[in-house]
Coordinates of C-alpha atoms (C1' of nucleotides) in Angstrom, one line a residue:
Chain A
X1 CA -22.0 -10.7 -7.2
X2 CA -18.7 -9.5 -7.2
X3 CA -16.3 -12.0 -5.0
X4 CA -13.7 -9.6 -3.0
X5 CA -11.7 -12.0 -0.8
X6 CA -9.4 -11.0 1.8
X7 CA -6.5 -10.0 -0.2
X8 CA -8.6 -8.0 -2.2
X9 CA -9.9 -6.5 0.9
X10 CA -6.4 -5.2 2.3
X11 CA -5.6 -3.8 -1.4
X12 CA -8.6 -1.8 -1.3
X13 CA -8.1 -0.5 2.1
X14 CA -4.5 0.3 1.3
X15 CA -5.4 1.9 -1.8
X16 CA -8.4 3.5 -0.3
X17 CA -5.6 5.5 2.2
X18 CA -3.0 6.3 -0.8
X19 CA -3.8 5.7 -4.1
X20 CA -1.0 6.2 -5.4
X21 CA 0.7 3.2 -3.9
X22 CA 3.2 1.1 -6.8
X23 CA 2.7 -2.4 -6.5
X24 CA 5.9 -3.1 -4.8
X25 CA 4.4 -1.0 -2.2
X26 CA 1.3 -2.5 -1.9
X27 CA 2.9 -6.1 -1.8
X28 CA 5.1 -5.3 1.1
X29 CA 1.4 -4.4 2.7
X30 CA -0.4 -7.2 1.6
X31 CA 2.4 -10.0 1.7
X32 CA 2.0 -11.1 -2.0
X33 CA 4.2 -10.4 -4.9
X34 CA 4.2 -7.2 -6.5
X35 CA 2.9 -9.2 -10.0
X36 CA -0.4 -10.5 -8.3
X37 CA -1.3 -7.2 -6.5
X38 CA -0.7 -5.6 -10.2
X39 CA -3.2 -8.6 -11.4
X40 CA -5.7 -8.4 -8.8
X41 CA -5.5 -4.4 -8.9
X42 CA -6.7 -4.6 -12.7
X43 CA -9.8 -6.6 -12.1
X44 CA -10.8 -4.6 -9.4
X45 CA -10.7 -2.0 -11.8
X46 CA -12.5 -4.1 -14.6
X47 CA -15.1 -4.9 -12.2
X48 CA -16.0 -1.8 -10.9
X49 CA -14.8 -1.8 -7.9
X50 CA -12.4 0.9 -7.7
X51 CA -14.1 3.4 -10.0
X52 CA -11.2 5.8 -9.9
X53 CA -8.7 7.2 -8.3
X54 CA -8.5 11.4 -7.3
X55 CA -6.0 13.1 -5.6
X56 CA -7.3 15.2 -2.4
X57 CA -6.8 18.9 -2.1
X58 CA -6.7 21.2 0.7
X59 CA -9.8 23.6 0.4
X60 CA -8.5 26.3 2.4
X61 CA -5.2 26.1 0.9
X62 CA -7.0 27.1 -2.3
X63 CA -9.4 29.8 -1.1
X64 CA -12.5 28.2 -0.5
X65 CA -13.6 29.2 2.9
X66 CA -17.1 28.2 2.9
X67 CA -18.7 24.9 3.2
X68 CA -22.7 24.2 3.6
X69 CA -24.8 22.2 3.8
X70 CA -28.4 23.3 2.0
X71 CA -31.6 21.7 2.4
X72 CA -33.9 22.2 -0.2
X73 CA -37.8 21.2 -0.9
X74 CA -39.5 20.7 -4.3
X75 CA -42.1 23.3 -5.5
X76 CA -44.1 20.3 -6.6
X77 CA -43.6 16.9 -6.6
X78 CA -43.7 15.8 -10.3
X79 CA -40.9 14.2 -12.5
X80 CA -40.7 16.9 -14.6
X81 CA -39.9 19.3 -11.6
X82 CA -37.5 16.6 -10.3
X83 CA -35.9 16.6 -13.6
X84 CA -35.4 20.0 -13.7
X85 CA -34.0 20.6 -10.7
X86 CA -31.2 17.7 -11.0
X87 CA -30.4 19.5 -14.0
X88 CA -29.6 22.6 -12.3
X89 CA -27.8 20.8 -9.6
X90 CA -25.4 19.0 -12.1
X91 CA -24.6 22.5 -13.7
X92 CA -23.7 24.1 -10.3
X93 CA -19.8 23.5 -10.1
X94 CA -20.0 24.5 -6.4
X95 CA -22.3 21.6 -5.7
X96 CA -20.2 19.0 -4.7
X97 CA -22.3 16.3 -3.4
X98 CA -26.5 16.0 -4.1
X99 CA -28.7 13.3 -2.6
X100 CA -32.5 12.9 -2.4
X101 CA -33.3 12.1 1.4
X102 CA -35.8 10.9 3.5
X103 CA -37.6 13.3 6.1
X104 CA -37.8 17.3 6.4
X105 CA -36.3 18.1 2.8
X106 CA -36.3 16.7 -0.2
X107 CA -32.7 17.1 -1.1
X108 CA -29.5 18.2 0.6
X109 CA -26.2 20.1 -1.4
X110 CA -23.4 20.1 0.2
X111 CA -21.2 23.3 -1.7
X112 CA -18.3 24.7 -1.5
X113 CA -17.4 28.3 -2.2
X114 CA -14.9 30.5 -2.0
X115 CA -16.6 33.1 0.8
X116 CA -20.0 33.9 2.3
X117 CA -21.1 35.9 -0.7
X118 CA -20.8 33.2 -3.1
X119 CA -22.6 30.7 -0.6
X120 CA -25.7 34.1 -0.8
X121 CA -25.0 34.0 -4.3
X122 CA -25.7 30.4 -4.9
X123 CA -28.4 30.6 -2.6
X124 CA -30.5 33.9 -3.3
X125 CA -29.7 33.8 -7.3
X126 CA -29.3 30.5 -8.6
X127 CA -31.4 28.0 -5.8
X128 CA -34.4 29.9 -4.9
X129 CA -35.5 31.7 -8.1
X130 CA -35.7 28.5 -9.6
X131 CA -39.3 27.1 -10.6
X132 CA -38.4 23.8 -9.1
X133 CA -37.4 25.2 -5.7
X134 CA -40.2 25.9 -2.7
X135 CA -38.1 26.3 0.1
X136 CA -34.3 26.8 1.1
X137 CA -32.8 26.2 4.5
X138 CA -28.6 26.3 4.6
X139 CA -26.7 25.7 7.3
X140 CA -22.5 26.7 7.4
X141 CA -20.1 24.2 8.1
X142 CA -18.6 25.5 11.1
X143 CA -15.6 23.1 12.2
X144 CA -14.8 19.6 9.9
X145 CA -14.0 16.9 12.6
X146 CA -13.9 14.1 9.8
X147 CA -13.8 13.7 5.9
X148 CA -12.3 10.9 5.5
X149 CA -14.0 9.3 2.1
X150 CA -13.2 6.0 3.3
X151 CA -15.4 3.0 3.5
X152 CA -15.4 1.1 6.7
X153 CA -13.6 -1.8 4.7
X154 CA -13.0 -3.9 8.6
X155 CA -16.9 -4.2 8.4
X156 CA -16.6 -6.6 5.5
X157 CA -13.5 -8.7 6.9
X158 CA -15.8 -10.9 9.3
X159 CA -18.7 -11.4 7.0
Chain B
X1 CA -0.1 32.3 1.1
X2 CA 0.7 29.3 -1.6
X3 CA 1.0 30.2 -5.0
X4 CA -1.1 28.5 -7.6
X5 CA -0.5 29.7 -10.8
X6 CA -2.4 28.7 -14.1
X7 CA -0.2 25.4 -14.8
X8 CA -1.1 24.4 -11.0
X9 CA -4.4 24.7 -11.8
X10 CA -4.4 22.5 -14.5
X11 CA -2.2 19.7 -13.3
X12 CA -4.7 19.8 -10.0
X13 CA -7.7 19.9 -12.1
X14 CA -6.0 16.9 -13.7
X15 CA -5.5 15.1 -11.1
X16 CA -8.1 15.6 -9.4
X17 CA -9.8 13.5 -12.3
X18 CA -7.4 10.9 -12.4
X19 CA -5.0 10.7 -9.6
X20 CA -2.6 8.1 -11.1
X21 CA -1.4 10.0 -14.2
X22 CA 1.7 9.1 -15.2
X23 CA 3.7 12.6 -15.9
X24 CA 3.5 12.2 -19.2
X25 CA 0.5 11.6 -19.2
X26 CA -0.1 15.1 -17.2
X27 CA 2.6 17.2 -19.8
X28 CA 0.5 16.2 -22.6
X29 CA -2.6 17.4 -20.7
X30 CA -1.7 21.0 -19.7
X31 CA 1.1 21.6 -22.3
X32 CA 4.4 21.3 -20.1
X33 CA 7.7 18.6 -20.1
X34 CA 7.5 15.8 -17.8
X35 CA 10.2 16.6 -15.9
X36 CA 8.3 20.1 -14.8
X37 CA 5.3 18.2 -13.8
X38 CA 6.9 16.0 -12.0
X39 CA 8.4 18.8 -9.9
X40 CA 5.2 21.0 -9.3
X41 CA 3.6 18.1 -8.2
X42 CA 6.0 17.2 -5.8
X43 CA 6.0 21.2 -5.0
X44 CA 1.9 20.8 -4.3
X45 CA 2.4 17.8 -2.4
X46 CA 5.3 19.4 -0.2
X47 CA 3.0 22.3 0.5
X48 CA -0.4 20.2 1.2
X49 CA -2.5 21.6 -1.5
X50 CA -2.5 18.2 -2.6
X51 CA -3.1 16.5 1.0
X52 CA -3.3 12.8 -0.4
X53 CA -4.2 10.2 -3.1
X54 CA -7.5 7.9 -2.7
X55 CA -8.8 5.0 -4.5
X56 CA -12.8 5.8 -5.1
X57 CA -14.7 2.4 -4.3
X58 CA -18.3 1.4 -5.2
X59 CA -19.8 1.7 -2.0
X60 CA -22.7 -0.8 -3.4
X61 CA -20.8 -3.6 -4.8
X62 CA -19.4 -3.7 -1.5
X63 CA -22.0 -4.3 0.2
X64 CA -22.7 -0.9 1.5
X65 CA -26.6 -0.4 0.4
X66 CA -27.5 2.6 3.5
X67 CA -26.1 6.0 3.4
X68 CA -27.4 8.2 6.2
X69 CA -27.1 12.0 6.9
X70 CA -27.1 12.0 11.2
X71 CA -28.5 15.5 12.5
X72 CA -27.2 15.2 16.6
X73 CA -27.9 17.8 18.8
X74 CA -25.5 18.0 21.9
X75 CA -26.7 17.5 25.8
X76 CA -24.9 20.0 26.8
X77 CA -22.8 22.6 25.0
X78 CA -19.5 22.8 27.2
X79 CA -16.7 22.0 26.3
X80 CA -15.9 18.7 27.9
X81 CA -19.0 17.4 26.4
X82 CA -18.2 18.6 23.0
X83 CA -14.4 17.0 23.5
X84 CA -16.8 13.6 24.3
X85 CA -18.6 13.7 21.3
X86 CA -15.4 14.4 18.7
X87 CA -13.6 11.7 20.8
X88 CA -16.7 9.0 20.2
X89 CA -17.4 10.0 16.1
X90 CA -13.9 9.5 15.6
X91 CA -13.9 6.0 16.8
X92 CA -17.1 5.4 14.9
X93 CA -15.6 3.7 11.3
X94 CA -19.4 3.7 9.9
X95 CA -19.2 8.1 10.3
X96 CA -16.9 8.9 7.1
X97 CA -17.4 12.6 7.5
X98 CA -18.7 15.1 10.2
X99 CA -19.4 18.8 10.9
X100 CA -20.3 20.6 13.3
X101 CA -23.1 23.4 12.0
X102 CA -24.9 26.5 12.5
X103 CA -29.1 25.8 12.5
X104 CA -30.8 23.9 13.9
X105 CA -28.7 20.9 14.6
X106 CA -25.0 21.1 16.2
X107 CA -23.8 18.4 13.8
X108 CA -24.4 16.4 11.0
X109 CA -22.7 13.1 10.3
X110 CA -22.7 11.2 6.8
X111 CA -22.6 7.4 7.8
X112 CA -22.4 4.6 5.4
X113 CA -23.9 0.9 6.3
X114 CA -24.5 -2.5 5.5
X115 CA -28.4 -2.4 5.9
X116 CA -31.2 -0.9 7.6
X117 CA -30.2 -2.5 10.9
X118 CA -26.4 -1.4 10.7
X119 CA -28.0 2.3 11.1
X120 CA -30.5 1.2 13.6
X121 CA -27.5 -0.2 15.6
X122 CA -25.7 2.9 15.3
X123 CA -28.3 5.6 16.0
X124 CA -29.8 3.5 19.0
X125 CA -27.2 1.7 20.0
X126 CA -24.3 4.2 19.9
X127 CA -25.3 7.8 19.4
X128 CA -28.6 7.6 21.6
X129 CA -27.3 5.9 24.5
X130 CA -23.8 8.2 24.8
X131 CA -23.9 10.8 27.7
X132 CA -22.9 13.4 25.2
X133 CA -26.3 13.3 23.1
X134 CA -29.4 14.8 23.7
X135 CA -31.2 14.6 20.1
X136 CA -30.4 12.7 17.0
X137 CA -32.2 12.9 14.1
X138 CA -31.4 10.6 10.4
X139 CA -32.4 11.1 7.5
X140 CA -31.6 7.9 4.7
X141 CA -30.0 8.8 1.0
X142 CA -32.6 8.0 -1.5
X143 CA -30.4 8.7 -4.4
X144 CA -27.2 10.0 -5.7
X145 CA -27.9 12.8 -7.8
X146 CA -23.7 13.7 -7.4
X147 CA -20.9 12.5 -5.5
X148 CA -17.8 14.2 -6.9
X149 CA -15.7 15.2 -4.4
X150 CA -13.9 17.6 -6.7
X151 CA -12.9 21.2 -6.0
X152 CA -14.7 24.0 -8.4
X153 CA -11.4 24.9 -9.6
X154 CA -12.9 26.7 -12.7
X155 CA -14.0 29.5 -10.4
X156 CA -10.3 30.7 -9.4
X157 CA -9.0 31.1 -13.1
X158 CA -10.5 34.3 -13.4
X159 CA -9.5 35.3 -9.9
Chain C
dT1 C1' -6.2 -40.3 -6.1
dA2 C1' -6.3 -38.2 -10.6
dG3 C1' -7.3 -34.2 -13.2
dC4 C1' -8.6 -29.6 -13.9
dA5 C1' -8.9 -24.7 -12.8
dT6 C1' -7.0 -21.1 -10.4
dT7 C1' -3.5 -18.5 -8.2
dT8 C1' 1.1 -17.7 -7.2
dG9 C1' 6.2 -16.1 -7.8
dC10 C1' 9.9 -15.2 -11.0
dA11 C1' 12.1 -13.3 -15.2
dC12 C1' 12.4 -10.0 -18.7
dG13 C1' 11.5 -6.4 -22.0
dC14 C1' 9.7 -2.0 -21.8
dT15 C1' 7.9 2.3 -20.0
dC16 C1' 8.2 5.8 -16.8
dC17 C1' 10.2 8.6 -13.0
dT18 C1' 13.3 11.9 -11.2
dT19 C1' 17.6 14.3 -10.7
dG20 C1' 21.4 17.0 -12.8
dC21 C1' 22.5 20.2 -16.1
dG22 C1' 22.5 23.9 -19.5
dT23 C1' 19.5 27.5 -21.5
dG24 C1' 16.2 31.2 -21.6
dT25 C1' 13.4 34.8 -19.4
dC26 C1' 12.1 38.1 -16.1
dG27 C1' 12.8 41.6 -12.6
dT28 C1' 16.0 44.4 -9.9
dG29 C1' 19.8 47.4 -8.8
dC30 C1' 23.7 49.9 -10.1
Chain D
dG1 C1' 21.4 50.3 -20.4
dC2 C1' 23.5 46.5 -18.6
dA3 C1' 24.9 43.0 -15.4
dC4 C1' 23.3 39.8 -12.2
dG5 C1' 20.4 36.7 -9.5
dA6 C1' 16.4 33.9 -9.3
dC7 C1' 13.4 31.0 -11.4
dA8 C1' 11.2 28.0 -14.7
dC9 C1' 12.0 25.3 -18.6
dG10 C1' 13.3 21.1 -21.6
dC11 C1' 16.6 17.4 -22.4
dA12 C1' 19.2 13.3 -21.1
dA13 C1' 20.4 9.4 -18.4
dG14 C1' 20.5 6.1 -14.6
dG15 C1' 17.5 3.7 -12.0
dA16 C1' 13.0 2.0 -10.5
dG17 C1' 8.6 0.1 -11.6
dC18 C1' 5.2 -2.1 -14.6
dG19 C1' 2.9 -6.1 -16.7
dT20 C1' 3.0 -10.3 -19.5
dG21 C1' 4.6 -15.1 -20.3
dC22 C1' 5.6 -19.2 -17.9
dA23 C1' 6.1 -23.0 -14.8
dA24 C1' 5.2 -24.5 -10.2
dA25 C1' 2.0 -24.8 -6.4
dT26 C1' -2.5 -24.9 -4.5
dG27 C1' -7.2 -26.1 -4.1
dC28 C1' -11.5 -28.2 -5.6
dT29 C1' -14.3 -32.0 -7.9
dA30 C1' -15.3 -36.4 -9.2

DNA sequence: TAGCATTTGCACGCTCCTTGCGTGTCGTGC
DNA sequence: GCACGACACGCAAGGAGCGTGCAAATGCTA
């Protein structure tokens, strides 16, 4: 296992809210010298840890109205069919996010896309013609209350 | 409305891939001087297209092996008890994102926990029990087919 | 307490950032 | 057709930041 102490904790945290942080920066945070934070910065880098760093865009600033949520169920359950259908889903550009769940569906998208016809689009053309694909249900994001993208880092301080 | 011309495009693309690239780094990428990227990006970040820089963690080796999609349906639908709800998932660290949806459900949260019982403590010890809440309804992430959390830029070049 | 491994702060050579400046290009009005 | 203003560009320079080497400090083990 990976060892994160507290120090590595706080730089993750800080990092986590602006990645963009110089290590004089991040030392005045963390009370340790701009030299260590660079150190510890590039192991938690090495190790894994931080797997990148992206910069955040504003989606309606850029013309993409439309956010959903789609819910999707398998024709069949078979690896091939799962196979397929994870291929499509990685070649979908709109599909931001894909996760196999528990429960009613077997999958849920979340997409974004520019207006209401792409979102039929995606839908109607691309998802529900497809062999692998029984069943479509996709519900519009109506107001965003959070999106942070942040772990709950203060979880791990008192464990 | 923001004008985002094809250079934009590329040096958000860019960095939406790797948020720390130096400006040189960036010049050499979509075929402009430092200097020039150093100012549209400043430009971008001045008018919140870029809205922030984040350090991407590995959710696992930290410890955080339960990712849960939330389904909540409200008690009632005024607006004080709306105002309650917002006012509780933004105190919740666990809830890293949350909508509010049409279908079925009136939002969906995407919570990410320690374990099995950090998701029982939140869906029957916080979300069931609040005044606000008539229904809740999780569902656990099996797998990550994608996680990208990257715009579709490719779709306004040719727009 | 002695000894070893790790971590820390500091110094320095080097890279990179950003601002000022001069040039080139495009569109507009006379 | 030409002059002018508004941008956007690359270059250069001063200043800031980066990361490695090194010695001191800390912590752990025997």
């Amino acid at each position: 296992m990976i060892s994160v102490d507290a120090f590595d904790l706080k730089i993750l945290s800080a990092l986590q809210d602006d990645g963009r942080l110089t290590n004089q920066e991040l030392a005045d945070r963390v009370q340790l010298s701009p030299s260590q934070c660079s150190r510890r910065r590039m192991r938690l880098e090495q190790d894994n840890v931080i797997t990148g760093y992206r910069a955040e865009l504003a989606s309606d600033a850029l013309g993409f109205g439309v956010v959903a949520f789609i819910q999707i169920t398998l024709a069949t359950h078979s690896p091939d069919n799962a196979e397929r259908f994870r291929s499509l889903v990685g070649r979908i550009d709109a599909v931001q996010e894909a996760y196999s769940l528990t429960g009613d569906a077997d999958y849920v998208l979340k997409a974004v896309l520019r207006d209401l016809k792409g979102l039929s689009d995606l839908v109607n053309n691309v998802l529900m013609p497809h062999q692998s694909v029984a069943h479509v249900r996709s519900s519009i994001v109506l107001d965003r209350l959070k999106d942070s993208a942040r772990l709950p880092l203060k979880q791990l301080a008192n464990g």
